[in-house]
Coordinates of C-alpha atoms in Angstrom, one line a residue:
M1 CA -27.9 -2.1 12.2
S2 CA -24.5 -3.7 11.6
R3 CA -21.8 -2.0 9.6
V4 CA -20.9 -3.0 6.1
V5 CA -17.1 -2.9 5.5
L6 CA -15.4 -3.8 2.3
H7 CA -11.8 -4.8 1.9
V8 CA -10.7 -4.4 -1.8
D9 CA -7.3 -5.8 -2.8
M10 CA -5.8 -5.9 -6.2
D11 CA -4.5 -9.3 -7.4
A12 CA -0.7 -9.5 -7.9
F13 CA -0.9 -5.8 -8.5
Y14 CA 2.5 -5.0 -10.0
A15 CA 2.6 -8.2 -12.1
S16 CA -1.0 -7.6 -13.3
V17 CA -0.1 -4.0 -14.4
E18 CA 2.9 -5.5 -16.4
Q19 CA 0.7 -8.1 -18.0
R20 CA -2.0 -5.5 -18.9
D21 CA 0.6 -3.2 -20.5
D22 CA 2.5 -5.9 -22.4
P23 CA 0.1 -8.5 -24.0
R24 CA 3.1 -10.9 -24.5
L25 CA 3.3 -11.4 -20.8
R26 CA -0.4 -12.5 -20.4
G27 CA -0.7 -16.1 -19.2
R28 CA 3.1 -16.3 -18.7
P29 CA 5.0 -16.7 -15.4
V30 CA 6.0 -13.2 -14.5
I31 CA 8.2 -11.9 -11.7
V32 CA 8.5 -8.2 -11.0
G33 CA 11.8 -7.8 -9.2
G34 CA 15.3 -6.6 -9.1
H35 CA 18.8 -7.9 -9.3
P36 CA 19.0 -11.7 -9.5
R37 CA 21.5 -11.9 -6.7
R38 CA 20.7 -9.0 -4.4
G39 CA 17.0 -8.1 -5.1
V40 CA 13.7 -9.5 -3.9
V41 CA 10.5 -10.4 -5.6
L42 CA 8.1 -7.5 -5.6
A43 CA 5.2 -9.3 -7.2
A44 CA 4.6 -12.8 -8.6
S45 CA 2.0 -13.4 -11.2
Y46 CA -0.5 -16.3 -10.5
E47 CA 1.1 -18.2 -13.3
V48 CA 4.5 -18.4 -11.5
R49 CA 3.1 -19.1 -8.1
P50 CA 2.7 -22.9 -8.6
F51 CA 6.5 -23.0 -8.7
G52 CA 6.6 -21.7 -5.2
V53 CA 7.5 -18.1 -6.0
R54 CA 6.1 -15.5 -3.6
S55 CA 6.5 -11.8 -2.9
A56 CA 9.4 -10.8 -0.7
M57 CA 11.3 -13.9 -1.7
P58 CA 15.0 -13.4 -2.6
M59 CA 15.3 -13.2 -6.4
A60 CA 18.0 -15.7 -6.4
R61 CA 15.7 -18.3 -4.8
A62 CA 12.8 -17.4 -7.0
L63 CA 14.9 -18.0 -10.2
V64 CA 16.0 -21.4 -8.9
L65 CA 12.4 -22.3 -8.4
A66 CA 11.2 -20.9 -11.7
P67 CA 14.2 -20.6 -14.1
S68 CA 12.1 -19.8 -17.1
A69 CA 10.1 -17.0 -15.5
I70 CA 10.0 -13.7 -17.2
V71 CA 11.7 -11.1 -15.0
V72 CA 10.4 -7.5 -15.4
P73 CA 11.9 -4.5 -13.6
P74 CA 9.4 -2.5 -11.6
R75 CA 7.8 0.7 -13.0
F76 CA 6.7 2.5 -9.9
S77 CA 5.1 5.4 -11.8
A78 CA 2.8 3.0 -13.7
Y79 CA 1.6 1.4 -10.4
A80 CA 1.0 4.8 -8.8
E81 CA -1.0 5.9 -11.8
A82 CA -3.2 2.7 -11.6
S83 CA -3.6 3.2 -7.9
E84 CA -4.9 6.8 -8.4
Q85 CA -7.5 5.5 -10.8
I86 CA -8.5 2.7 -8.4
H87 CA -8.9 4.9 -5.4
A88 CA -10.9 7.4 -7.4
I89 CA -13.4 4.6 -8.0
F90 CA -13.5 3.8 -4.3
E91 CA -14.2 7.5 -3.5
S92 CA -17.1 7.6 -6.0
V93 CA -18.9 5.1 -3.8
T94 CA -18.1 6.4 -0.3
P95 CA -16.1 9.1 1.3
L96 CA -15.1 6.6 4.0
V97 CA -12.0 5.1 2.3
E98 CA -9.0 4.1 4.3
P99 CA -6.0 3.4 2.0
L100 CA -3.7 0.7 3.3
S101 CA -1.3 0.8 0.3
L102 CA -1.2 1.4 -3.4
D103 CA -3.3 -1.6 -4.0
E104 CA -5.8 -2.1 -1.2
A105 CA -8.2 -0.2 1.0
F106 CA -11.0 -0.5 3.5
L107 CA -14.3 1.1 2.6
D108 CA -17.3 1.7 5.0
V109 CA -20.3 1.4 2.7
T110 CA -23.0 1.3 5.4
A111 CA -24.6 4.6 4.3
S112 CA -23.9 3.9 0.6
R113 CA -26.4 1.1 0.4
A114 CA -29.2 3.6 -0.1
L115 CA -27.7 4.5 -3.4
F116 CA -25.9 1.4 -4.6
G117 CA -27.7 -1.5 -3.0
T118 CA -26.3 -4.3 -0.7
G119 CA -22.7 -4.7 0.2
E120 CA -22.4 -7.5 -2.2
A121 CA -23.8 -5.3 -5.0
I122 CA -21.3 -2.5 -4.2
A123 CA -18.4 -4.9 -4.2
T124 CA -19.5 -6.3 -7.6
H125 CA -19.9 -2.7 -8.9
I126 CA -16.4 -1.6 -7.8
R127 CA -14.7 -4.7 -9.2
A128 CA -16.5 -4.3 -12.5
R129 CA -15.5 -0.7 -12.8
I130 CA -11.9 -1.5 -12.0
A131 CA -11.9 -4.3 -14.6
E132 CA -13.4 -2.0 -17.2
E133 CA -11.7 1.3 -16.5
V134 CA -8.3 0.2 -15.2
R135 CA -8.2 -3.3 -16.8
L136 CA -7.0 -5.0 -13.7
P137 CA -8.4 -7.8 -11.5
A138 CA -9.5 -7.2 -7.9
S139 CA -10.8 -9.2 -5.1
A140 CA -13.1 -8.1 -2.3
G141 CA -14.4 -9.2 1.1
V142 CA -17.6 -7.9 2.6
A143 CA -18.3 -8.2 6.3
S144 CA -19.2 -6.2 9.4
S145 CA -15.6 -5.7 10.6
K146 CA -12.2 -4.9 9.1
L147 CA -10.7 -8.2 10.3
V148 CA -13.3 -10.4 8.7
A149 CA -13.5 -8.3 5.5
K150 CA -9.7 -8.7 5.1
I151 CA -9.8 -12.4 5.6
A152 CA -12.7 -12.8 3.2
S153 CA -10.9 -10.9 0.4
D154 CA -7.8 -13.1 1.0
L155 CA -9.9 -16.2 0.6
A156 CA -11.6 -14.8 -2.5
K157 CA -8.4 -14.4 -4.5
P158 CA -7.8 -14.3 -7.3
N159 CA -10.5 -12.1 -8.9
G160 CA -13.4 -13.0 -6.7
Q161 CA -15.4 -11.8 -3.7
R162 CA -16.6 -13.3 -0.5
I163 CA -19.6 -12.2 1.5
V164 CA -19.8 -12.8 5.3
P165 CA -23.1 -11.7 6.8
H166 CA -22.8 -10.4 10.3
E167 CA -24.7 -13.3 11.8
D168 CA -22.4 -15.8 10.0
T169 CA -19.2 -14.3 11.3
T170 CA -18.4 -16.9 14.0
R171 CA -19.2 -19.8 11.7
F172 CA -17.0 -18.3 8.9
L173 CA -14.0 -17.9 11.2
A174 CA -14.3 -21.2 13.1
P175 CA -12.4 -23.5 10.7
L176 CA -9.6 -21.1 9.9
P177 CA -6.1 -21.4 11.4
V178 CA -5.4 -19.2 14.4
S179 CA -2.7 -17.4 12.5
R180 CA -5.5 -15.6 10.6
L181 CA -6.3 -13.6 13.8
W182 CA -4.6 -10.2 14.0
G183 CA -2.1 -10.2 16.8
V184 CA -1.2 -13.9 16.5
G185 CA 2.3 -14.1 15.2
P186 CA 4.5 -17.2 14.9
K187 CA 5.4 -17.3 18.6
T188 CA 1.8 -16.8 19.8
E189 CA 0.7 -19.4 17.3
E190 CA 3.2 -21.9 18.7
I191 CA 1.9 -21.3 22.2
L192 CA -1.7 -21.8 21.2
R193 CA -0.9 -24.9 19.2
A194 CA 0.9 -26.4 22.2
Q195 CA -2.4 -26.0 24.0
G196 CA -4.3 -27.8 21.3
L197 CA -5.7 -24.6 19.9
H198 CA -5.2 -24.9 16.1
T199 CA -8.3 -23.2 14.7
I200 CA -10.1 -19.9 15.4
G201 CA -13.0 -22.1 16.6
D202 CA -10.8 -23.7 19.1
V203 CA -9.9 -20.3 20.5
A204 CA -13.5 -19.2 20.6
A205 CA -14.4 -22.3 22.6
R206 CA -11.8 -21.7 25.2
D207 CA -12.5 -19.7 28.4
P208 CA -11.2 -16.1 27.9
I209 CA -9.8 -16.1 31.5
S210 CA -7.6 -19.1 30.8
L211 CA -6.4 -17.5 27.6
G212 CA -5.5 -14.4 29.7
V213 CA -3.5 -16.6 32.0
L214 CA -1.7 -18.1 28.9
L215 CA -1.2 -14.9 26.9
G216 CA -1.8 -11.9 29.2
K217 CA -3.8 -9.1 27.8
L218 CA -3.7 -10.6 24.3
G219 CA -5.7 -13.6 25.5
P220 CA -9.1 -12.0 26.0
H221 CA -8.5 -9.8 22.9
I222 CA -8.0 -12.8 20.5
H223 CA -10.9 -14.6 22.2
A224 CA -13.2 -11.6 21.3
L225 CA -11.9 -11.6 17.7
A226 CA -12.5 -15.3 17.5
T227 CA -16.1 -14.9 18.6
G228 CA -16.8 -12.2 16.0
R229 CA -16.4 -9.4 18.5
G230 CA -13.5 -7.2 19.4
D231 CA -12.9 -5.4 16.1
D232 CA -15.1 -2.3 16.1
R233 CA -12.3 -0.1 14.6
P234 CA -13.8 2.5 12.2
V235 CA -12.7 3.0 8.7
V236 CA -10.6 6.2 8.9
P237 CA -10.2 8.2 5.7
D238 CA -7.2 10.5 5.1
R239 CA -9.0 13.6 6.2
E240 CA -9.4 12.2 9.7
Q241 CA -5.9 10.9 10.1
K242 CA -3.5 12.4 12.6
S243 CA -0.6 12.2 10.1
L244 CA -0.1 11.3 6.4
G245 CA 3.1 9.8 5.1
A246 CA 4.9 7.9 2.3
E247 CA 7.8 5.6 2.7
D248 CA 9.8 3.3 0.6
T249 CA 12.1 0.3 1.4
F250 CA 14.7 0.1 -1.3
E251 CA 15.3 -3.0 -3.3
E252 CA 19.0 -2.4 -2.8
D253 CA 20.5 -0.2 -0.1
L254 CA 21.4 3.3 -1.1
Q255 CA 24.2 5.6 0.1
G256 CA 24.7 9.4 0.1
A257 CA 22.4 12.4 -0.4
P258 CA 22.4 12.3 -4.2
A259 CA 21.0 8.8 -4.2
L260 CA 18.5 9.4 -1.5
A261 CA 17.2 12.9 -2.3
P262 CA 15.1 11.9 -5.4
H263 CA 13.2 9.4 -3.3
V264 CA 12.6 11.9 -0.5
H265 CA 11.4 14.4 -3.2
A266 CA 8.9 11.8 -4.6
Q267 CA 7.7 10.9 -1.2
A268 CA 7.1 14.6 -0.3
L269 CA 5.1 15.1 -3.5
R270 CA 3.0 12.1 -2.8
V271 CA 2.2 13.4 0.7
G272 CA 1.4 16.8 -0.7
R273 CA -1.1 15.4 -3.1
R274 CA -2.7 13.3 -0.4
L275 CA -3.1 16.4 1.8
R276 CA -4.8 18.3 -1.0
R277 CA -7.1 15.5 -1.8
A278 CA -8.1 15.3 1.9
G279 CA -8.5 19.1 2.2
L280 CA -5.7 19.2 4.9
V281 CA -2.6 21.2 5.6
A282 CA 0.4 20.3 7.8
R283 CA 2.4 22.3 10.2
A284 CA 5.2 19.8 10.8
V285 CA 7.3 17.5 8.7
V286 CA 9.0 14.3 9.9
L287 CA 11.8 12.5 7.9
K288 CA 12.9 9.0 8.8
I289 CA 15.6 6.8 7.5
K290 CA 16.4 3.2 8.3
L291 CA 19.9 1.9 7.9
S292 CA 20.9 -1.5 6.5
D293 CA 21.3 -2.7 10.1
H294 CA 17.8 -1.6 10.9
T295 CA 18.9 1.4 13.0
L296 CA 16.1 4.0 12.7
F297 CA 16.6 7.8 12.7
T298 CA 13.8 10.3 12.7
R299 CA 14.0 14.1 12.5
R300 CA 11.1 16.6 12.8
T301 CA 10.7 20.3 11.9
T302 CA 7.9 22.8 12.3
L303 CA 7.0 25.0 9.3
D304 CA 6.4 28.7 9.5
E305 CA 3.0 28.2 7.9
P306 CA 0.7 25.2 7.4
T307 CA 1.0 23.8 3.9
D308 CA -0.3 21.2 1.4
D309 CA 2.5 22.0 -1.1
G310 CA 4.8 19.0 -1.8
A311 CA 7.6 21.4 -2.8
V312 CA 7.5 23.0 0.7
L313 CA 7.5 19.6 2.3
H314 CA 10.4 18.6 0.1
R315 CA 12.5 21.6 1.0
A316 CA 11.9 20.9 4.7
A317 CA 12.7 17.2 4.4
L318 CA 16.0 18.0 2.5
V319 CA 17.1 20.2 5.5
L320 CA 16.4 17.3 7.8
L321 CA 18.2 14.8 5.5
D322 CA 21.3 16.9 5.7
G323 CA 21.9 16.1 9.3
L324 CA 21.6 12.3 9.0
P325 CA 24.4 9.7 8.7
L326 CA 24.2 9.3 4.9
S327 CA 27.6 7.8 4.6
R328 CA 26.1 4.6 5.8
R329 CA 23.9 2.3 3.7
V330 CA 20.2 3.2 3.9
R331 CA 17.4 0.7 3.2
L332 CA 14.3 3.0 3.8
T333 CA 13.3 6.6 3.7
G334 CA 10.0 8.2 4.6
V335 CA 8.3 11.6 4.7
S336 CA 5.3 12.3 6.8
A337 CA 3.1 15.3 7.5
H338 CA 1.9 16.1 11.1
E339 CA -0.1 18.6 13.0
L340 CA -2.8 18.4 10.4
S341 CA -5.7 20.9 10.1
R342 CA -8.4 21.8 7.7
G343 CA -7.0 23.5 4.6
G344 CA -8.6 25.9 2.2
G345 CA -7.9 29.0 4.2
Q346 CA -7.3 32.3 2.4
L347 CA -3.7 32.9 1.3
P348 CA -2.0 36.1 2.2
L349 CA -3.1 38.7 -0.3
F350 CA 0.3 40.0 -1.2
D351 CA 2.2 36.6 -1.1
Q352 CA 2.4 36.2 -4.8
G353 CA 4.7 33.2 -4.4
A354 CA 2.1 31.3 -2.4
Q355 CA -0.6 32.3 -4.9
R356 CA 1.5 30.9 -7.7
S357 CA 2.3 27.7 -5.9
K358 CA -1.4 27.1 -5.2
R359 CA -2.4 27.7 -8.8
L360 CA 0.4 25.4 -10.0
N361 CA -0.6 22.6 -7.7
Q362 CA -4.2 23.0 -8.9
V363 CA -3.1 22.6 -12.5
L364 CA -0.8 19.7 -11.7
D365 CA -3.6 17.9 -9.8
R366 CA -6.0 18.3 -12.7
I367 CA -3.3 16.9 -15.0
A368 CA -2.7 14.0 -12.6
D369 CA -6.5 13.3 -12.3
R370 CA -6.8 13.1 -16.1
F371 CA -3.5 11.6 -17.2
G372 CA -2.1 9.9 -14.1
P373 CA 0.4 11.1 -11.4
A374 CA 3.4 10.3 -13.6
A375 CA 2.3 12.7 -16.4
V376 CA 4.3 15.7 -15.0
V377 CA 7.0 15.1 -12.4
P378 CA 10.4 16.8 -11.6
A379 CA 13.4 15.5 -13.5
D380 CA 15.0 13.8 -10.5
V381 CA 11.8 12.0 -9.7
A382 CA 11.3 10.9 -13.3
G383 CA 14.8 9.4 -13.1
L384 CA 13.5 6.9 -10.6
G385 CA 11.3 5.3 -13.2
Q386 CA 12.3 2.6 -15.6
G387 CA 11.2 4.3 -18.8
S388 CA 9.0 2.8 -21.4
G389 CA 8.9 1.4 -24.9
A390 CA 12.3 0.3 -26.1
D391 CA 14.0 0.8 -22.8
D392 CA 11.6 -1.4 -21.0
E393 CA 11.7 -4.0 -23.8
A394 CA 15.5 -4.1 -23.5
R395 CA 15.1 -5.0 -19.8
R396 CA 12.5 -7.8 -20.2
K397 CA 14.5 -11.0 -20.2
V398 CA 13.8 -14.6 -19.5
G399 CA 15.8 -16.0 -16.6
A400 CA 18.7 -14.6 -14.6
A401 CA 21.5 -15.0 -17.0
R402 CA 20.2 -12.3 -19.4
F403 CA 18.7 -10.0 -16.8
D404 CA 19.7 -6.3 -17.1
A405 CA 19.5 -5.1 -13.5
P406 CA 17.3 -2.0 -13.0
S407 CA 18.2 0.9 -10.7
P408 CA 17.0 0.5 -7.1
L409 CA 13.3 1.1 -6.6
S410 CA 10.8 0.9 -3.8
R411 CA 9.3 -2.3 -2.7
R412 CA 6.8 -0.6 -0.3
E413 CA 3.2 -1.6 -0.9
R414 CA 4.4 -4.5 -3.0
G415 CA 1.8 -6.1 -5.3
R416 CA 1.6 -9.2 -3.2
G417 CA -2.1 -10.0 -3.6

C-alpha cells in the first residue's frame, strides 16, 4: 500500500494575516515588509503580485513596481499565534506532522484514512477547519512522496488542492520544468538544458548512466525522482528529530548584545515550547550567529541536567552569546536544542525551583494553547512586536514616502506562499 503524504502551505501567510485582521486591507495590494530603502518584502498579497512583487525582493524595487501598494510592518507575534492554531489542526488528524516553517508542514496521513477517509478528504477537512477556525486560506498537495506533494501544493495555489495518485506520479511530473526537482539549482538546470533536457519527462527518458556521466552522483538521483522513485523520506515529527531549533534572519542587520539578546530570548522560548509539545528534553544548547558578510559562528554548551525549559535554554544561550564578536553587524541568530531524549522524568523531590518552573511552564502552555503564544511573553520579547491598534494604524501607510519604518524583525519562514 502506497503512502499518503500531504503538504499543506498557507497562502501569502503574513499578508493574509494582515488582511484578516484589518478588513480595509482585503482585496488591496498589500506588502508586508520593512524599510523602503534597506528592507525586503516578507510577504506579498495576491493582489500585488500582478505588479511583479514577490517575497524576498528589496523593498525599494517592490515600491517602484507597485507605488500604490499598502505597506504593513510585520507583526511576528500574530503570525506565530496563527501558526500554533494551524499546527494544532494538523496534529488533530495525525501525529506524523513535520513542520517546515510557521506556515507549512508535511503530514503522513496513511494511517489516518481509517478515521477521516481518503487523502483528498483529509486535505479538504484540514483546509476547511483552517478557513473556519483561523480564517486564513491554505493550499494542499496530496501524493505518495514529499517531493510530489510539495509540487502539487505549489500548483494548487492560491486556496486550492491538487491530488496526485501514486500511479499517476510520472505522468504528473513529465511536463514540469526540470527546476522543480529537488537538487536541481540554476547551474544544474543550465547543464541539463544544454543537453536538451528541459522537462522532468526529458530527464526520465534519459539513461541514468549517461546522467551520471553528466552530473556525477546527482544524475541517477534526479533520474529516480523524475520517474517517481527516489523520494522515500519519511515524515519526521518533532519528537523524532535529532535537534530542534529556531532562527531568524533580520530585516536589517543588528549590532551589540542589547539588540540581539531579545531575539535569542524569543528563540529559546520557542524551542522550549516545541520540546514540551514533543515530550522531549535537551542536554545541549547551540547558539549560532551569521555576520553581515555571511561569516558563521556557532557555540555549544552542555547543561547540567536535561531540560525543556526555555528560560534555562535562554540563560545558556546568553552565556554563549557573550563570547561572540557582537561589535560587528549580525544578520542572523539561532538557538537549537541537541542531545534530545524523552522528557517527563520525575523532578528531584527537593528541587523546589525546578518544580516551580515546571508548574509555571504548564500554566504558560495552557494560556498559549487557549489565547495564542503572544498572550504572555517577557518584556524584552514583547518589545520585538509592532503593537496593535492605534500604533499599528499609525504605521499603515500607502507608498514609500509616508512609511514609518518599523524596528527590525525576523524574515525567517516568510509568508511566501
